[in-house]
Short mmCIF file of C-alpha atoms in Angstrom, two decimals:
data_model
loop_
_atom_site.label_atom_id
_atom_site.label_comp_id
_atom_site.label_asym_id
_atom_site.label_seq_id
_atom_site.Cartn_x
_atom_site.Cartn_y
_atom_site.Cartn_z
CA UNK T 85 -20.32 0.61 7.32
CA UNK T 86 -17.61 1.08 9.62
CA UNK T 87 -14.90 3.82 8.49
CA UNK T 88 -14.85 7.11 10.07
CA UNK T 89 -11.61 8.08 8.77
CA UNK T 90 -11.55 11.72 7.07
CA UNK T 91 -7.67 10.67 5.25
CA UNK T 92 -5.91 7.68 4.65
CA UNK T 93 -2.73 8.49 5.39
CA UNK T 94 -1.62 5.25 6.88
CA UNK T 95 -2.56 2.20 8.59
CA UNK T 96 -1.49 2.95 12.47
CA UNK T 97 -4.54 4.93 13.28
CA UNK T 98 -7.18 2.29 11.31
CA UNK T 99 -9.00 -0.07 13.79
CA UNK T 100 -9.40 -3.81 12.99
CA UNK T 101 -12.86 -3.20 11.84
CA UNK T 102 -12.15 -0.07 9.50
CA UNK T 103 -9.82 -2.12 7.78
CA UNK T 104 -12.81 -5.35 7.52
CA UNK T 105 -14.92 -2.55 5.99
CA UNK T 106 -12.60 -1.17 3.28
CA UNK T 107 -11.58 -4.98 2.76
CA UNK T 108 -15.30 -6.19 2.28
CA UNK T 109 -16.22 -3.60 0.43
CA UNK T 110 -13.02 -3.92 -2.03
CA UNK T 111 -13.72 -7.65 -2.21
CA UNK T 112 -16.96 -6.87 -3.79
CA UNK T 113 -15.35 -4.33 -6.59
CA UNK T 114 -12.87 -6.61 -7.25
CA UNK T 115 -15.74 -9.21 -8.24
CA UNK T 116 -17.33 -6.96 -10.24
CA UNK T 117 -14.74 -5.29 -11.66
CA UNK T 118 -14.25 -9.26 -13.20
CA UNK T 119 -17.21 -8.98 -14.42
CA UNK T 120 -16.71 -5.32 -16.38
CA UNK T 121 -19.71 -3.53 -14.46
CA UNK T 122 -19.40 -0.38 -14.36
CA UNK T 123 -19.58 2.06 -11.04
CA UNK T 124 -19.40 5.38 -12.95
CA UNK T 125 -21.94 7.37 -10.64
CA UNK T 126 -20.05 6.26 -7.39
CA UNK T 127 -17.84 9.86 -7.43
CA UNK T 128 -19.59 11.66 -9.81
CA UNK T 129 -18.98 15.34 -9.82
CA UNK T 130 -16.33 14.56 -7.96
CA UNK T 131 -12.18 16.01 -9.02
CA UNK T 132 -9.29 13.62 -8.27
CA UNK T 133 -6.11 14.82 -8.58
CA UNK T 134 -2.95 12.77 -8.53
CA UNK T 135 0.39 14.48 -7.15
CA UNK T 136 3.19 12.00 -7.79
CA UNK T 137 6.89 13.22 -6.35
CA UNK T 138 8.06 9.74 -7.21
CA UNK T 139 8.13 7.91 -9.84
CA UNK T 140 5.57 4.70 -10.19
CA UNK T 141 3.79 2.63 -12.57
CA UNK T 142 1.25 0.69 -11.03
CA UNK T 143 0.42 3.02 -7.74
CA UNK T 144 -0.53 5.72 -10.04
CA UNK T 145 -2.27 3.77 -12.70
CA UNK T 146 -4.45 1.67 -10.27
CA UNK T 147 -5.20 5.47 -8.86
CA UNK T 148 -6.38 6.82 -12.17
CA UNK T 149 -8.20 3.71 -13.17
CA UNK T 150 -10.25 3.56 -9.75
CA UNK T 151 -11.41 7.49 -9.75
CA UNK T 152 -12.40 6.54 -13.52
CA UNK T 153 -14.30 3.70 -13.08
CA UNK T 154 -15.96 5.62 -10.28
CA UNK T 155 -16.68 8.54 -12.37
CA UNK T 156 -14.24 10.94 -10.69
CA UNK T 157 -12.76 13.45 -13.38
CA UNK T 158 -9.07 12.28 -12.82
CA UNK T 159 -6.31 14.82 -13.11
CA UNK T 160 -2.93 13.82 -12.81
CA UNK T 161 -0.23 16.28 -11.96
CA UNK T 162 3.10 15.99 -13.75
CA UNK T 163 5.37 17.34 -10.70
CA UNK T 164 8.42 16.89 -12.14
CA UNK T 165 7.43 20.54 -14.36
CA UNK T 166 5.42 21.64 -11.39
CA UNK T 167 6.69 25.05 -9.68
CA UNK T 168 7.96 22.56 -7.19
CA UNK T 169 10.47 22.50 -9.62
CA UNK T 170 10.69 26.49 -9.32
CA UNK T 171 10.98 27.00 -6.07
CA UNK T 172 7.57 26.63 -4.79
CA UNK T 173 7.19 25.37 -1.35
CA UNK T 174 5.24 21.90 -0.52
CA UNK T 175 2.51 24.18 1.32
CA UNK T 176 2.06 26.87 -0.88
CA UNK T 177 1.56 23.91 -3.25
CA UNK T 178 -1.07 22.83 -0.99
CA UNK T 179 -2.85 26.20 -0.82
CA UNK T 180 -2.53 26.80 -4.60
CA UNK T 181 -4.66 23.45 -4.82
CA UNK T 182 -6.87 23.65 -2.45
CA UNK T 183 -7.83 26.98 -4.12
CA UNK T 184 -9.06 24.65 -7.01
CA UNK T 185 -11.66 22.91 -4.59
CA UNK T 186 -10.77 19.20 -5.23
CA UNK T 187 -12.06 16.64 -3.24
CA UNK T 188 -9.94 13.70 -3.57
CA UNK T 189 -6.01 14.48 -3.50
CA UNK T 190 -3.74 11.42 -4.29
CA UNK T 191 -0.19 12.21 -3.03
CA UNK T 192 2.82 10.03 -3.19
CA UNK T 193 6.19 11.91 -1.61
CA UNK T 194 10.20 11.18 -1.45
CA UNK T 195 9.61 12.63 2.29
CA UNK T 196 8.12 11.29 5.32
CA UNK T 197 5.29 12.93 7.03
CA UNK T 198 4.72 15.34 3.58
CA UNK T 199 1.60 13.82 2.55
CA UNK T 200 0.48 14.36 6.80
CA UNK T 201 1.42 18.14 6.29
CA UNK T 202 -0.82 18.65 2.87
CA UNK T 203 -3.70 17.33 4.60
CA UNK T 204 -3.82 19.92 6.90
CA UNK T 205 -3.76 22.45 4.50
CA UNK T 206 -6.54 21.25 2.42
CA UNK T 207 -10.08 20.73 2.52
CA UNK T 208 -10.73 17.45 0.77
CA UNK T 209 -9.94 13.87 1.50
CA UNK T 210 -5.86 13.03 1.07
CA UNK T 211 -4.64 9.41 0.46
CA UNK T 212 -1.02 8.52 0.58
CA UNK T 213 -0.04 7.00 -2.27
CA UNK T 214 3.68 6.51 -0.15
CA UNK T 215 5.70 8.87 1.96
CA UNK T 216 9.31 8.53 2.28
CA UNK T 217 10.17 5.21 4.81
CA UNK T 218 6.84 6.13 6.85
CA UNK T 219 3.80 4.27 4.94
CA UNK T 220 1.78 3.20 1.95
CA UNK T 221 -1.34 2.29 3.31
CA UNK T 222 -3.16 0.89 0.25
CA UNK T 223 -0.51 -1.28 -0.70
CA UNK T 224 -0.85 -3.14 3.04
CA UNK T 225 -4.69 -3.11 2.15
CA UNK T 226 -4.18 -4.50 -1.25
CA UNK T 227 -1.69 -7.20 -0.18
CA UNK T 228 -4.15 -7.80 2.72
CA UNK T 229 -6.86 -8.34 0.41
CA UNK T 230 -4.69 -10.27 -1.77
CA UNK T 231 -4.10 -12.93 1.16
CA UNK T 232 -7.75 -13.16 2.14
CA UNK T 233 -8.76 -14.15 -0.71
CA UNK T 234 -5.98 -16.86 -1.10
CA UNK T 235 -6.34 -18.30 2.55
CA UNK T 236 -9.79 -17.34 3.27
CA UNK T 237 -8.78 -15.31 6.01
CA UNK T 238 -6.56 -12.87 7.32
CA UNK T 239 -5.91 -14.15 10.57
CA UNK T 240 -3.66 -16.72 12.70
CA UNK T 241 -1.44 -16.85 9.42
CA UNK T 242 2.22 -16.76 9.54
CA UNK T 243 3.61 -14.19 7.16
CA UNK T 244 7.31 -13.80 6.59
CA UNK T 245 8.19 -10.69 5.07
CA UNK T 246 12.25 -10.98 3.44
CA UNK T 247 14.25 -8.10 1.75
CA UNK T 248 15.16 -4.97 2.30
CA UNK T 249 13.05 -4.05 5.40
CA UNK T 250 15.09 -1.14 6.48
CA UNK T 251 13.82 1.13 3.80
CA UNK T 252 10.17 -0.03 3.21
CA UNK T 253 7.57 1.72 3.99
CA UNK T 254 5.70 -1.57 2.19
CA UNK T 255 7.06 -3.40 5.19
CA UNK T 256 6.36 -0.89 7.88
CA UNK T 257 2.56 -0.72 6.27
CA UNK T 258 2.10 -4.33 6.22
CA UNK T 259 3.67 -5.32 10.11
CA UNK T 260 1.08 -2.82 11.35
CA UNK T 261 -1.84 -3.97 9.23
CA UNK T 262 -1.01 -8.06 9.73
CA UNK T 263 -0.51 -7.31 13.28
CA UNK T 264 -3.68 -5.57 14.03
CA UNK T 265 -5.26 -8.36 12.35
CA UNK T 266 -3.59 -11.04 14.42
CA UNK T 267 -1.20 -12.70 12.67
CA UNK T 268 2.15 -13.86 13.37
CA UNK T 269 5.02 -11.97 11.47
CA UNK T 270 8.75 -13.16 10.33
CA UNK T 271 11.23 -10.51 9.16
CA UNK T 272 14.25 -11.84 7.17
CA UNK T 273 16.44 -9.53 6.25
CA UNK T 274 20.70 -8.94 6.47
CA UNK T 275 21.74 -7.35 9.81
CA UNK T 276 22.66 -4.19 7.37
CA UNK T 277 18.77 -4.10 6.09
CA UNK T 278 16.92 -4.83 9.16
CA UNK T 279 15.95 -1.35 11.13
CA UNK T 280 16.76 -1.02 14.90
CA UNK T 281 14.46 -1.71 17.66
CA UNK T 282 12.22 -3.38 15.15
CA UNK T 283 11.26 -6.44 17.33
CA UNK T 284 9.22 -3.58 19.12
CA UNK T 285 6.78 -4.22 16.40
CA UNK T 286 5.85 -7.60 18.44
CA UNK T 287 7.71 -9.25 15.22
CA UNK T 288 10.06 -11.89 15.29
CA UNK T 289 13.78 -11.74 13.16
CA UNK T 290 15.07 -14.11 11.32
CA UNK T 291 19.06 -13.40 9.18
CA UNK T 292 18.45 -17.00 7.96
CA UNK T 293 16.34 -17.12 4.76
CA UNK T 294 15.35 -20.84 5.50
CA UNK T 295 15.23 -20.87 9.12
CA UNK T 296 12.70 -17.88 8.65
CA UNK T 297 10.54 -19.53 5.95
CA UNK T 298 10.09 -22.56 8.23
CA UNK T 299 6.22 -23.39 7.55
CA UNK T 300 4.71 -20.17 6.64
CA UNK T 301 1.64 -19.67 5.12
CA UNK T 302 2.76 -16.69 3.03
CA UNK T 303 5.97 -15.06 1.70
CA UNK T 304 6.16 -11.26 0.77
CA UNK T 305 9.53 -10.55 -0.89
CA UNK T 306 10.46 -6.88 -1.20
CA UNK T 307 12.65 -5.57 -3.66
CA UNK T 308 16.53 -3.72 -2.80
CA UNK T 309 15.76 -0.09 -2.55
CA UNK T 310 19.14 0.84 -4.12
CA UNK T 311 17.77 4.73 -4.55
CA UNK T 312 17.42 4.96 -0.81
CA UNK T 313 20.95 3.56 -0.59
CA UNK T 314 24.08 5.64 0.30
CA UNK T 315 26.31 2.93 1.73
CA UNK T 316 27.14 -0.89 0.84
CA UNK T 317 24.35 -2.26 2.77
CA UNK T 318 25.40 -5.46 0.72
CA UNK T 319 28.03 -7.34 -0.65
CA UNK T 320 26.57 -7.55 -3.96
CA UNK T 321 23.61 -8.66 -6.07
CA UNK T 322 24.56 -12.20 -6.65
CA UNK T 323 25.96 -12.95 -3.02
CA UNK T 324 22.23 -11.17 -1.65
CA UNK T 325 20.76 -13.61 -4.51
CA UNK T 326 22.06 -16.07 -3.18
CA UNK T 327 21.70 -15.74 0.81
CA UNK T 328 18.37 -14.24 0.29
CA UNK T 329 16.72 -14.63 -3.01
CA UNK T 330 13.31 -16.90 -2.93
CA UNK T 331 14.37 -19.64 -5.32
CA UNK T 332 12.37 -23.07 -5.27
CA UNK T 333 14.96 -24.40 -2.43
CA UNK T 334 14.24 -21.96 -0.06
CA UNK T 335 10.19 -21.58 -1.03
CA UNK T 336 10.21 -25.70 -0.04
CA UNK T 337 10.86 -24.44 3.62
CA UNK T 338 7.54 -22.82 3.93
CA UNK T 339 3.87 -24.97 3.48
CA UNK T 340 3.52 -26.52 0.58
CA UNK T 341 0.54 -24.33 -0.04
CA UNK T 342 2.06 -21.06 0.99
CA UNK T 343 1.66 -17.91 -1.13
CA UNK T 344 4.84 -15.92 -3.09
CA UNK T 345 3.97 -12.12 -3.17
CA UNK T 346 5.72 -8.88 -4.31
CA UNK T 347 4.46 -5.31 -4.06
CA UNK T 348 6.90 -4.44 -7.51
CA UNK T 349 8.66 -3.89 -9.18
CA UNK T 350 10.56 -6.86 -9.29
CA UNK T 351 14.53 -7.61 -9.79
CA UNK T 352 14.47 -10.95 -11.03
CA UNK T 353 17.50 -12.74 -10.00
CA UNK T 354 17.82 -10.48 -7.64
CA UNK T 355 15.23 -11.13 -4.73
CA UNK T 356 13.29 -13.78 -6.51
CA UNK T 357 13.78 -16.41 -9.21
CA UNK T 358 11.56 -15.78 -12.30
CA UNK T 359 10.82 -19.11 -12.25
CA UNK T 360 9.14 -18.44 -8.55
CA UNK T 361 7.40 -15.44 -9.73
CA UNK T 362 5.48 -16.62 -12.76
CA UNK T 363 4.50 -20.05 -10.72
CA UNK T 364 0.93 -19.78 -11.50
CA UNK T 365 0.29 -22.36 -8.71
CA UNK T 366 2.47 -19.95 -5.87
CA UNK T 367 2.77 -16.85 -7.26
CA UNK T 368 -0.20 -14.14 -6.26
CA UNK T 369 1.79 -11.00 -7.82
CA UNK T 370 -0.94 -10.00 -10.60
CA UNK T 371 -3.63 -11.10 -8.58
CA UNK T 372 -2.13 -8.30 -5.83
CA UNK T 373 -1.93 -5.88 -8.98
CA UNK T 374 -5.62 -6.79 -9.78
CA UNK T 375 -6.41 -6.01 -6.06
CA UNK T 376 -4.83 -2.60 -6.38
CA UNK T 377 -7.84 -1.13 -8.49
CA UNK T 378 -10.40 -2.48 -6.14
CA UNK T 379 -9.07 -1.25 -2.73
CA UNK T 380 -7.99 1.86 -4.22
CA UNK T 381 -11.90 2.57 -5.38
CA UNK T 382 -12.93 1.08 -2.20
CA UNK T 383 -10.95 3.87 -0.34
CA UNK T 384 -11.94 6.60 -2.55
CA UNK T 385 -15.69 5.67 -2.15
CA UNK T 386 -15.60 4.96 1.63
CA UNK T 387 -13.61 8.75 1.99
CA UNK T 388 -16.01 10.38 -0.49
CA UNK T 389 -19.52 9.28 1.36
CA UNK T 390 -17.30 11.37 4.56
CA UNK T 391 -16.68 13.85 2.77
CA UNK T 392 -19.85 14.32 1.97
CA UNK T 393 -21.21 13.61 5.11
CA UNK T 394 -19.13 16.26 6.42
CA UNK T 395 -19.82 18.58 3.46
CA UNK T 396 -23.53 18.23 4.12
CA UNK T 397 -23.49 18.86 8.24
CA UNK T 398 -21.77 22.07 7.52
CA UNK T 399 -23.93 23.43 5.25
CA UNK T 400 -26.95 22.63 7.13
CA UNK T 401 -25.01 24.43 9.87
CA UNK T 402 -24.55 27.70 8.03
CA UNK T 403 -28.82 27.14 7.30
CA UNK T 404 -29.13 27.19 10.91
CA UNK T 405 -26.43 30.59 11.90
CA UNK T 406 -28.30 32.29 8.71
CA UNK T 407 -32.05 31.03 10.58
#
């Protein structure tokens, strides 16, 4: 298999094939995974722990449910009554940790480029469970997997992505991911929500929700990041519902067979009609929650066999300074 990577701690520095490994081999836990088999010698031995800054629901579940059905032992640190709390610095953190010889470290941060930092001050295998604006890697691979097996490929698709691009690091994850793979990407988005000197991204910008939507092949709504807000980036709710909200008149602008996603959580009647969302025959949103166990373990596996790759050359190389 093709994956060298030591971390995940984003998409930019995976090549197209890295990502076709980790995809493949996800594809194949998510079919088992259907079929309740279980996987539990995969990280056996193995200590996973989970260091949420943020709050989330189905990032950190899908986390804890992958290193358990892998056989990890799973700990999940409550930061919020960590000595974070006392004055403790992110690094010293780190250290204190990395004392406790863990080899998979989960981290999801309020700051960009913190999850980066820890993994230089640890000696185990990091995954970014989301860093400030910057990334969140396994979502892109989730939603990528999520679209594969929907179109039966992930390439030469058009993809809008609509909402609140500005402060997504959902966004930024998926334009690098999509692009690598070849696809063509659509941002829609207000003036106020779209970030500068994006079309360096080799996207193209659309501030006309139907106009953007013009025969796609998949929509990815993103939700208002209101806790990343401190200005009126918007009117208001309902006039945002209504210039940029996916109801069924806009969603009739892209193919007729065109895919309705959401990383969550959702504000219905916000960015998307409920109606839209629970459209069994559109909507892909608990398939993409489904896919979040199985490219989460995929990750975890691919990073452990380095790890212990790694592990295993540099004991044999402290056999050979003893010889």
């Amino acid at each position: 298999m093709t994956f060298r990577a030591q971390h995940l701690l984003g998409i930019e520095h995976l090549r197209p094939e890295e990502i076709t490994t980790l995809l493949d081999l996800a594809d194949r836990y998510a079919n088992e995974n259907r079929q309740r088999r279980s996987h539990k010698d995969i990280l056996a031995g193995l200590t996973q722990i989970n260091m949420f800054f943020e709050n989330s629901t189905r990032t950190q579940a899908s986390f804890e449910l992958a290193g358990k059905r892998l056989g990890a032992d799973v700990m999940n640190m409550t930061m919020q009554a960590s000595s974070i709390k006392k004055g403790e610095t992110l690094i010293d953190t780190a250290l204190t940790l990395n004392a406790m010889h863990p080899d998979l470290l989960v981290v999801r941060h309020p700051n960009s480029g913190a999850v980066d930092l820890l993994s230089q001050k640890v000696n185990c295998a990091v995954l970014n469970a989301g860093d400030g604006r910057h990334e969140h890697p396994t979502q892109a691979l989730l939603d990528a997997l999520t679209i594969r097996r929907a179109k039966g490929r992930l390439h030469r698709l058009s993809v809008a992505i609509c909402g609140d691009i500005l402060h997504s690091r959902v966004a930024r994850s998926n334009i690098m991911l999509l692009g690598k793979m070849e696809n063509r990407i659509r941002l829609i988005a207000p003036p106020t929500l779209m970030p500068a000197g994006v079309t360096e991204f080799g996207v193209e910008v659309f501030h006309d929700m139907r106009e953007g939507l013009r025969d796609v092949d998949v929509v990815m709504m993103l939700r208002l990041q209101k806790e990343r807000m401190d200005g009126g980036f918007v009117p208001s709710e309902r006039e945002y519902y209504h210039r940029y909200g996916l109801d069924a008149e806009k969603l009739s602008y892209a193919k007729e067979d065109a895919i309705v996603m959401h990383p969550g959580p959702m504000n219905r009647g916000v960015e998307i009609d409920g109606t839209i969302a629970d459209d069994i025959n559109r909507s892909v949103i608990q398939t993409q929650v489904e896919m979040g166990v199985a490219v989460r373990m995929a990750a975890m596996d691919l990073l452990a066999r380095n790890l212990r790759a790694r592990r295993g050359a540099e004991l044999q190389n402290e056999k050979g300074i003893m010889v």
